PDB file of C-alpha atoms in Angstrom:
ATOM      1  CA  GLY A 333     -68.148-108.128  14.796  1.00 68.00           C
ATOM      2  CA  ALA A 334     -70.492-110.439  16.721  1.00 78.00           C
ATOM      3  CA  VAL A 335     -68.289-113.509  16.598  1.00 89.00           C
ATOM      4  CA  VAL A 336     -69.300-116.649  18.452  1.00 93.00           C
ATOM      5  CA  SER A 337     -66.713-119.332  19.045  1.00 94.00           C
ATOM      6  CA  GLN A 338     -67.680-122.909  19.799  1.00 96.00           C
ATOM      7  CA  HIS A 339     -65.277-125.527  21.101  1.00 96.00           C
ATOM      8  CA  PRO A 340     -64.523-128.282  20.405  1.00 96.00           C
ATOM      9  CA  SER A 341     -65.514-128.535  16.757  1.00 95.00           C
ATOM     10  CA  ARG A 342     -65.572-132.310  16.846  1.00 96.00           C
ATOM     11  CA  VAL A 343     -65.705-134.918  19.585  1.00 96.00           C
ATOM     12  CA  ILE A 344     -65.545-138.680  19.292  1.00 96.00           C
ATOM     13  CA  CYS A 345     -65.899-140.610  22.511  1.00 94.00           C
ATOM     14  CA  LYS A 346     -67.107-143.821  24.074  1.00 95.00           C
ATOM     15  CA  SER A 347     -70.610-144.427  25.309  1.00 96.00           C
ATOM     16  CA  GLY A 348     -71.058-143.334  28.920  1.00 95.00           C
ATOM     17  CA  THR A 349     -68.670-140.405  28.686  1.00 94.00           C
ATOM     18  CA  SER A 350     -69.764-136.900  29.599  1.00 96.00           C
ATOM     19  CA  VAL A 351     -68.884-134.226  27.055  1.00 97.00           C
ATOM     20  CA  LYS A 352     -68.674-130.480  27.625  1.00 97.00           C
ATOM     21  CA  ILE A 353     -69.130-127.999  24.786  1.00 97.00           C
ATOM     22  CA  GLU A 354     -68.226-124.337  25.205  1.00 97.00           C
ATOM     23  CA  CYS A 355     -69.822-121.372  23.497  1.00 96.00           C
ATOM     24  CA  ARG A 356     -68.130-117.991  23.760  1.00 95.00           C
ATOM     25  CA  SER A 357     -69.083-114.585  22.440  1.00 92.00           C
ATOM     26  CA  LEU A 358     -65.721-113.066  21.539  1.00 92.00           C
ATOM     27  CA  ASP A 359     -66.463-109.421  20.936  1.00 88.00           C
ATOM     28  CA  PHE A 360     -69.799-108.757  22.586  1.00 87.00           C
ATOM     29  CA  GLN A 361     -71.744-109.531  25.707  1.00 87.00           C
ATOM     30  CA  ALA A 362     -74.484-112.036  25.104  1.00 86.00           C
ATOM     31  CA  THR A 363     -77.607-111.502  27.148  1.00 82.00           C
ATOM     32  CA  THR A 364     -79.015-114.768  25.908  1.00 88.00           C
ATOM     33  CA  MET A 365     -77.485-117.902  24.447  1.00 92.00           C
ATOM     34  CA  PHE A 366     -79.286-120.708  22.692  1.00 93.00           C
ATOM     35  CA  TRP A 367     -78.391-124.344  22.186  1.00 96.00           C
ATOM     36  CA  TYR A 368     -79.609-126.244  19.148  1.00 95.00           C
ATOM     37  CA  ARG A 369     -79.347-129.777  17.898  1.00 95.00           C
ATOM     38  CA  GLN A 370     -79.292-130.639  14.219  1.00 93.00           C
ATOM     39  CA  PHE A 371     -79.589-134.117  12.744  1.00 88.00           C
ATOM     40  CA  PRO A 372     -78.311-134.820   9.215  1.00 83.00           C
ATOM     41  CA  LYS A 373     -80.361-133.109   6.519  1.00 77.00           C
ATOM     42  CA  GLN A 374     -82.691-131.647   9.115  1.00 82.00           C
ATOM     43  CA  SER A 375     -83.253-128.229  10.556  1.00 86.00           C
ATOM     44  CA  LEU A 376     -82.120-126.772  13.841  1.00 90.00           C
ATOM     45  CA  MET A 377     -84.144-127.845  16.847  1.00 92.00           C
ATOM     46  CA  LEU A 378     -83.940-125.565  19.853  1.00 92.00           C
ATOM     47  CA  MET A 379     -82.923-127.425  22.983  1.00 94.00           C
ATOM     48  CA  ALA A 380     -82.725-124.645  25.548  1.00 93.00           C
ATOM     49  CA  THR A 381     -82.373-120.947  26.140  1.00 91.00           C
ATOM     50  CA  SER A 382     -79.963-119.664  28.744  1.00 89.00           C
ATOM     51  CA  ASN A 383     -79.573-116.276  30.323  1.00 85.00           C
ATOM     52  CA  GLU A 384     -76.511-115.300  32.306  1.00 81.00           C
ATOM     53  CA  GLY A 385     -76.865-116.061  35.974  1.00 79.00           C
ATOM     54  CA  SER A 386     -80.147-117.908  35.769  1.00 82.00           C
ATOM     55  CA  LYS A 387     -81.361-121.424  35.058  1.00 85.00           C
ATOM     56  CA  ALA A 388     -81.785-122.445  31.466  1.00 90.00           C
ATOM     57  CA  THR A 389     -85.235-122.847  29.956  1.00 91.00           C
ATOM     58  CA  TYR A 390     -85.520-126.209  28.238  1.00 94.00           C
ATOM     59  CA  GLU A 391     -87.789-127.030  25.347  1.00 91.00           C
ATOM     60  CA  GLN A 392     -90.374-129.740  25.711  1.00 91.00           C
ATOM     61  CA  GLY A 393     -88.872-133.193  25.426  1.00 92.00           C
ATOM     62  CA  VAL A 394     -85.303-132.121  26.276  1.00 94.00           C
ATOM     63  CA  GLU A 395     -84.012-133.719  29.466  1.00 93.00           C
ATOM     64  CA  LYS A 396     -82.429-131.078  31.657  1.00 92.00           C
ATOM     65  CA  ASP A 397     -80.530-133.676  33.676  1.00 94.00           C
ATOM     66  CA  LYS A 398     -79.098-135.098  30.479  1.00 95.00           C
ATOM     67  CA  PHE A 399     -78.123-131.810  28.895  1.00 96.00           C
ATOM     68  CA  LEU A 400     -76.665-129.556  31.580  1.00 95.00           C
ATOM     69  CA  ILE A 401     -76.367-125.904  30.672  1.00 94.00           C
ATOM     70  CA  ASN A 402     -74.328-123.369  32.580  1.00 90.00           C
ATOM     71  CA  HIS A 403     -74.250-119.687  31.658  1.00 88.00           C
ATOM     72  CA  ALA A 404     -71.748-118.337  34.151  1.00 82.00           C
ATOM     73  CA  SER A 405     -70.897-115.077  32.416  1.00 88.00           C
ATOM     74  CA  LEU A 406     -72.077-112.787  29.643  1.00 88.00           C
ATOM     75  CA  THR A 407     -69.555-114.335  27.276  1.00 92.00           C
ATOM     76  CA  LEU A 408     -69.637-118.042  28.094  1.00 93.00           C
ATOM     77  CA  SER A 409     -72.220-120.779  28.105  1.00 93.00           C
ATOM     78  CA  THR A 410     -71.487-124.494  28.346  1.00 95.00           C
ATOM     79  CA  LEU A 411     -73.513-127.538  27.402  1.00 97.00           C
ATOM     80  CA  THR A 412     -72.596-130.829  29.050  1.00 97.00           C
ATOM     81  CA  VAL A 413     -74.001-134.012  27.587  1.00 97.00           C
ATOM     82  CA  THR A 414     -73.950-136.390  30.523  1.00 96.00           C
ATOM     83  CA  SER A 415     -73.410-140.126  30.105  1.00 95.00           C
ATOM     84  CA  ALA A 416     -73.629-139.790  26.344  1.00 95.00           C
ATOM     85  CA  HIS A 417     -74.979-142.643  24.239  1.00 95.00           C
ATOM     86  CA  PRO A 418     -74.949-143.232  20.474  1.00 95.00           C
ATOM     87  CA  GLU A 419     -78.398-141.678  20.099  1.00 94.00           C
ATOM     88  CA  ASP A 420     -76.916-138.416  21.406  1.00 95.00           C
ATOM     89  CA  SER A 421     -74.658-138.230  18.357  1.00 95.00           C
ATOM     90  CA  SER A 422     -75.553-135.063  16.506  1.00 95.00           C
ATOM     91  CA  PHE A 423     -74.427-131.600  15.473  1.00 95.00           C
ATOM     92  CA  TYR A 424     -74.802-129.191  18.390  1.00 97.00           C
ATOM     93  CA  ILE A 425     -74.857-125.478  17.626  1.00 96.00           C
ATOM     94  CA  CYS A 426     -74.958-122.504  19.965  1.00 96.00           C
ATOM     95  CA  SER A 427     -76.006-118.976  19.215  1.00 94.00           C
ATOM     96  CA  ALA A 428     -75.990-115.706  21.092  1.00 92.00           C
ATOM     97  CA  THR A 429     -77.915-112.485  20.945  1.00 87.00           C
ATOM     98  CA  THR A 430     -76.897-109.123  22.295  1.00 79.00           C
ATOM     99  CA  VAL A 431     -80.301-107.616  22.888  1.00 69.00           C
ATOM    100  CA  ALA A 432     -83.570-109.305  23.723  1.00 61.00           C
ATOM    101  CA  GLY A 433     -86.327-108.898  21.169  1.00 60.00           C
ATOM    102  CA  SER A 434     -87.904-110.675  18.235  1.00 57.00           C
ATOM    103  CA  ASN A 435     -86.105-108.785  15.467  1.00 64.00           C
ATOM    104  CA  GLN A 436     -82.635-109.222  16.882  1.00 72.00           C
ATOM    105  CA  PRO A 437     -80.291-111.536  14.987  1.00 79.00           C
ATOM    106  CA  GLN A 438     -78.761-114.599  16.525  1.00 86.00           C
ATOM    107  CA  HIS A 439     -75.057-115.080  15.950  1.00 90.00           C
ATOM    108  CA  PHE A 440     -74.130-118.713  15.565  1.00 93.00           C
ATOM    109  CA  GLY A 441     -71.048-120.683  16.413  1.00 95.00           C
ATOM    110  CA  ASP A 442     -69.658-123.170  13.920  1.00 93.00           C
ATOM    111  CA  GLY A 443     -71.110-126.139  15.744  1.00 95.00           C
ATOM    112  CA  THR A 444     -69.752-129.245  17.445  1.00 96.00           C
ATOM    113  CA  ARG A 445     -70.008-132.615  15.760  1.00 96.00           C
ATOM    114  CA  LEU A 446     -70.514-135.165  18.547  1.00 96.00           C
ATOM    115  CA  SER A 447     -70.038-138.836  17.737  1.00 96.00           C
ATOM    116  CA  ILE A 448     -70.638-141.414  20.450  1.00 95.00           C
ATOM    117  CA  LEU A 449     -69.261-144.879  19.748  1.00 93.00           C
TER     118      LEU A 449
ATOM    119  CA  THR B 429     -97.468-129.737  12.110  1.00 58.00           C
ATOM    120  CA  GLN B 430     -94.486-127.759  10.885  1.00 68.00           C
ATOM    121  CA  LEU B 431     -94.899-124.045  11.528  1.00 85.00           C
ATOM    122  CA  LEU B 432     -92.790-123.121   8.513  1.00 93.00           C
ATOM    123  CA  GLU B 433     -92.877-125.039   5.247  1.00 94.00           C
ATOM    124  CA  GLN B 434     -89.887-124.542   3.022  1.00 96.00           C
ATOM    125  CA  SER B 435     -89.846-125.581  -0.611  1.00 96.00           C
ATOM    126  CA  PRO B 436     -88.273-127.129  -2.449  1.00 96.00           C
ATOM    127  CA  GLN B 437     -86.426-129.330   0.018  1.00 94.00           C
ATOM    128  CA  PHE B 438     -83.561-129.826  -2.398  1.00 96.00           C
ATOM    129  CA  LEU B 439     -82.501-127.976  -5.532  1.00 97.00           C
ATOM    130  CA  SER B 440     -79.630-128.824  -7.843  1.00 97.00           C
ATOM    131  CA  ILE B 441     -78.859-126.351 -10.613  1.00 97.00           C
ATOM    132  CA  GLN B 442     -76.091-125.232 -12.936  1.00 97.00           C
ATOM    133  CA  GLU B 443     -74.055-122.093 -12.427  1.00 97.00           C
ATOM    134  CA  GLY B 444     -75.763-119.065 -13.978  1.00 97.00           C
ATOM    135  CA  GLU B 445     -79.323-120.251 -13.462  1.00 97.00           C
ATOM    136  CA  ASN B 446     -81.925-118.326 -11.485  1.00 98.00           C
ATOM    137  CA  LEU B 447     -83.936-119.869  -8.672  1.00 98.00           C
ATOM    138  CA  THR B 448     -86.535-119.086  -6.058  1.00 98.00           C
ATOM    139  CA  VAL B 449     -87.111-120.814  -2.737  1.00 98.00           C
ATOM    140  CA  TYR B 450     -90.112-120.356  -0.530  1.00 98.00           C
ATOM    141  CA  CYS B 451     -91.005-120.206   3.130  1.00 97.00           C
ATOM    142  CA  ASN B 452     -94.725-120.520   3.848  1.00 96.00           C
ATOM    143  CA  SER B 453     -96.969-120.591   6.883  1.00 94.00           C
ATOM    144  CA  SER B 454    -100.576-120.099   7.872  1.00 91.00           C
ATOM    145  CA  SER B 455     -99.480-117.883  10.750  1.00 92.00           C
ATOM    146  CA  VAL B 456     -98.688-114.179  10.746  1.00 92.00           C
ATOM    147  CA  PHE B 457     -95.241-113.098  11.929  1.00 91.00           C
ATOM    148  CA  SER B 458     -93.794-109.830  13.150  1.00 89.00           C
ATOM    149  CA  SER B 459     -90.554-110.610  11.338  1.00 90.00           C
ATOM    150  CA  LEU B 460     -88.800-113.321   9.392  1.00 93.00           C
ATOM    151  CA  GLN B 461     -85.137-114.091   8.967  1.00 94.00           C
ATOM    152  CA  TRP B 462     -83.203-115.965   6.293  1.00 96.00           C
ATOM    153  CA  TYR B 463     -79.984-117.809   7.100  1.00 95.00           C
ATOM    154  CA  ARG B 464     -77.501-119.757   4.989  1.00 96.00           C
ATOM    155  CA  GLN B 465     -75.676-122.706   6.502  1.00 94.00           C
ATOM    156  CA  GLU B 466     -72.690-124.368   4.845  1.00 91.00           C
ATOM    157  CA  PRO B 467     -71.828-127.975   5.700  1.00 86.00           C
ATOM    158  CA  GLY B 468     -70.152-128.336   9.073  1.00 86.00           C
ATOM    159  CA  GLU B 469     -70.736-124.712  10.019  1.00 90.00           C
ATOM    160  CA  GLY B 470     -73.308-122.676  11.861  1.00 91.00           C
ATOM    161  CA  PRO B 471     -75.987-120.622  10.070  1.00 93.00           C
ATOM    162  CA  VAL B 472     -75.168-117.083   8.991  1.00 92.00           C
ATOM    163  CA  LEU B 473     -77.868-114.424   8.947  1.00 92.00           C
ATOM    164  CA  LEU B 474     -78.625-113.055   5.487  1.00 95.00           C
ATOM    165  CA  VAL B 475     -81.544-110.728   6.127  1.00 94.00           C
ATOM    166  CA  THR B 476     -84.406-109.803   8.442  1.00 92.00           C
ATOM    167  CA  VAL B 477     -87.705-108.634   6.952  1.00 94.00           C
ATOM    168  CA  VAL B 478     -90.321-106.963   9.112  1.00 92.00           C
ATOM    169  CA  THR B 479     -92.826-105.126   6.888  1.00 94.00           C
ATOM    170  CA  GLY B 480     -95.492-106.804   4.759  1.00 95.00           C
ATOM    171  CA  GLY B 481     -94.516-106.565   1.089  1.00 95.00           C
ATOM    172  CA  GLU B 482     -90.962-105.598   1.941  1.00 96.00           C
ATOM    173  CA  VAL B 483     -88.261-106.388  -0.605  1.00 97.00           C
ATOM    174  CA  LYS B 484     -84.596-106.476   0.340  1.00 97.00           C
ATOM    175  CA  LYS B 485     -81.656-107.095  -1.934  1.00 97.00           C
ATOM    176  CA  LEU B 486     -78.268-108.499  -1.012  1.00 95.00           C
ATOM    177  CA  LYS B 487     -76.146-108.544  -4.173  1.00 95.00           C
ATOM    178  CA  ARG B 488     -77.715-111.307  -6.306  1.00 97.00           C
ATOM    179  CA  LEU B 489     -80.177-112.333  -3.590  1.00 97.00           C
ATOM    180  CA  THR B 490     -83.645-110.771  -3.406  1.00 98.00           C
ATOM    181  CA  PHE B 491     -85.830-111.380  -0.377  1.00 98.00           C
ATOM    182  CA  GLN B 492     -89.530-110.630  -0.190  1.00 97.00           C
ATOM    183  CA  PHE B 493     -91.896-110.726   2.758  1.00 97.00           C
ATOM    184  CA  GLY B 494     -95.495-111.480   1.835  1.00 96.00           C
ATOM    185  CA  ASP B 495     -98.075-108.721   2.125  1.00 95.00           C
ATOM    186  CA  ALA B 496     -99.845-110.620   4.898  1.00 95.00           C
ATOM    187  CA  ARG B 497     -96.545-111.453   6.630  1.00 94.00           C
ATOM    188  CA  LYS B 498     -97.245-115.177   6.387  1.00 95.00           C
ATOM    189  CA  ASP B 499     -94.669-116.129   3.803  1.00 96.00           C
ATOM    190  CA  SER B 500     -91.406-115.144   2.200  1.00 97.00           C
ATOM    191  CA  SER B 501     -89.341-115.892  -0.854  1.00 98.00           C
ATOM    192  CA  LEU B 502     -85.679-115.819  -1.707  1.00 98.00           C
ATOM    193  CA  HIS B 503     -84.666-115.344  -5.330  1.00 98.00           C
ATOM    194  CA  ILE B 504     -81.107-115.855  -6.494  1.00 98.00           C
ATOM    195  CA  THR B 505     -80.033-114.462  -9.842  1.00 98.00           C
ATOM    196  CA  ALA B 506     -77.211-116.110 -11.776  1.00 98.00           C
ATOM    197  CA  ALA B 507     -76.385-118.611  -9.062  1.00 97.00           C
ATOM    198  CA  GLN B 508     -72.728-119.303  -8.284  1.00 97.00           C
ATOM    199  CA  PRO B 509     -71.129-122.401  -6.733  1.00 96.00           C
ATOM    200  CA  GLY B 510     -70.479-120.259  -3.660  1.00 95.00           C
ATOM    201  CA  ASP B 511     -74.237-120.001  -3.157  1.00 96.00           C
ATOM    202  CA  THR B 512     -74.325-123.710  -2.303  1.00 96.00           C
ATOM    203  CA  GLY B 513     -75.706-124.332   1.157  1.00 95.00           C
ATOM    204  CA  LEU B 514     -78.771-124.900   3.297  1.00 95.00           C
ATOM    205  CA  TYR B 515     -81.131-121.923   3.254  1.00 97.00           C
ATOM    206  CA  LEU B 516     -83.208-121.640   6.396  1.00 96.00           C
ATOM    207  CA  CYS B 517     -86.041-119.310   7.213  1.00 96.00           C
ATOM    208  CA  ALA B 518     -86.813-118.548  10.847  1.00 94.00           C
ATOM    209  CA  VAL B 519     -89.444-116.664  12.791  1.00 91.00           C
ATOM    210  CA  PRO B 520     -89.807-115.581  16.409  1.00 86.00           C
ATOM    211  CA  THR B 521     -91.258-118.432  18.431  1.00 82.00           C
ATOM    212  CA  TYR B 522     -92.874-116.045  20.856  1.00 74.00           C
ATOM    213  CA  SER B 523     -93.788-112.484  19.994  1.00 64.00           C
ATOM    214  CA  GLY B 524     -91.229-110.044  21.312  1.00 61.00           C
ATOM    215  CA  TYR B 525     -88.678-112.673  22.263  1.00 66.00           C
ATOM    216  CA  SER B 526     -85.394-113.746  20.690  1.00 75.00           C
ATOM    217  CA  THR B 527     -86.247-117.446  20.475  1.00 83.00           C
ATOM    218  CA  LEU B 528     -86.486-118.620  16.869  1.00 88.00           C
ATOM    219  CA  THR B 529     -88.299-121.449  15.118  1.00 90.00           C
ATOM    220  CA  PHE B 530     -86.610-122.661  11.964  1.00 92.00           C
ATOM    221  CA  GLY B 531     -88.011-124.225   8.838  1.00 94.00           C
ATOM    222  CA  LYS B 532     -86.499-127.473   7.580  1.00 92.00           C
ATOM    223  CA  GLY B 533     -84.535-125.613   4.950  1.00 94.00           C
ATOM    224  CA  THR B 534     -83.820-125.806   1.249  1.00 96.00           C
ATOM    225  CA  MET B 535     -80.565-127.494   0.312  1.00 95.00           C
ATOM    226  CA  LEU B 536     -79.146-125.737  -2.755  1.00 96.00           C
ATOM    227  CA  LEU B 537     -76.368-127.241  -4.842  1.00 96.00           C
ATOM    228  CA  VAL B 538     -74.902-125.095  -7.600  1.00 97.00           C
ATOM    229  CA  SER B 539     -72.610-126.959  -9.957  1.00 97.00           C
ATOM    230  CA  PRO B 540     -69.941-125.245 -12.093  1.00 95.00           C
TER     231      PRO B 540
END
């Protein structure tokens, strides 16, 4: 149980393109979804936290107009990288949790490898 | 300043060896989680520890939470190539909330 599906798994596109990444909880309702960014050989850096039906909370230094997050339902959150540039190339990972609280596990998707040419 | 310090950063061993990796901090945490991430995939939760001094075992993996709840260790007995991956520790960023802060991880490579 607690499967999170992320799509697409890999994107290669030209600079200036906007890219949408989907994160779905397949067998549970996710009260909260998280978006992370991971550079090679580095840890996960939280970008934003999204709750269904409300605006996402962005971490310091993350541009909300650059990284648009929509959490339209309890099973779907999307991250759109607008006007992507080579420096946006990274591994983007989403996670979801069923119940709020510090001891609750996050269930991760398999990530999206974004490469901007 | 990194909240969580993981060591070593990289570890390359032969199949059958034992190893221990560490997650240290100067802060006290209500809980701590360990994840394993394989290349090109998302992290998978291994364990959550919540009580100071707690020891949890998952097959050949033994997890311990420090008495003061500031640090944790992961010991692997008789490592297998399938244990290869990035081991991440994580703690709640804010008390009572789901948001996590991750350490930089220990990359483990187990060769046959």
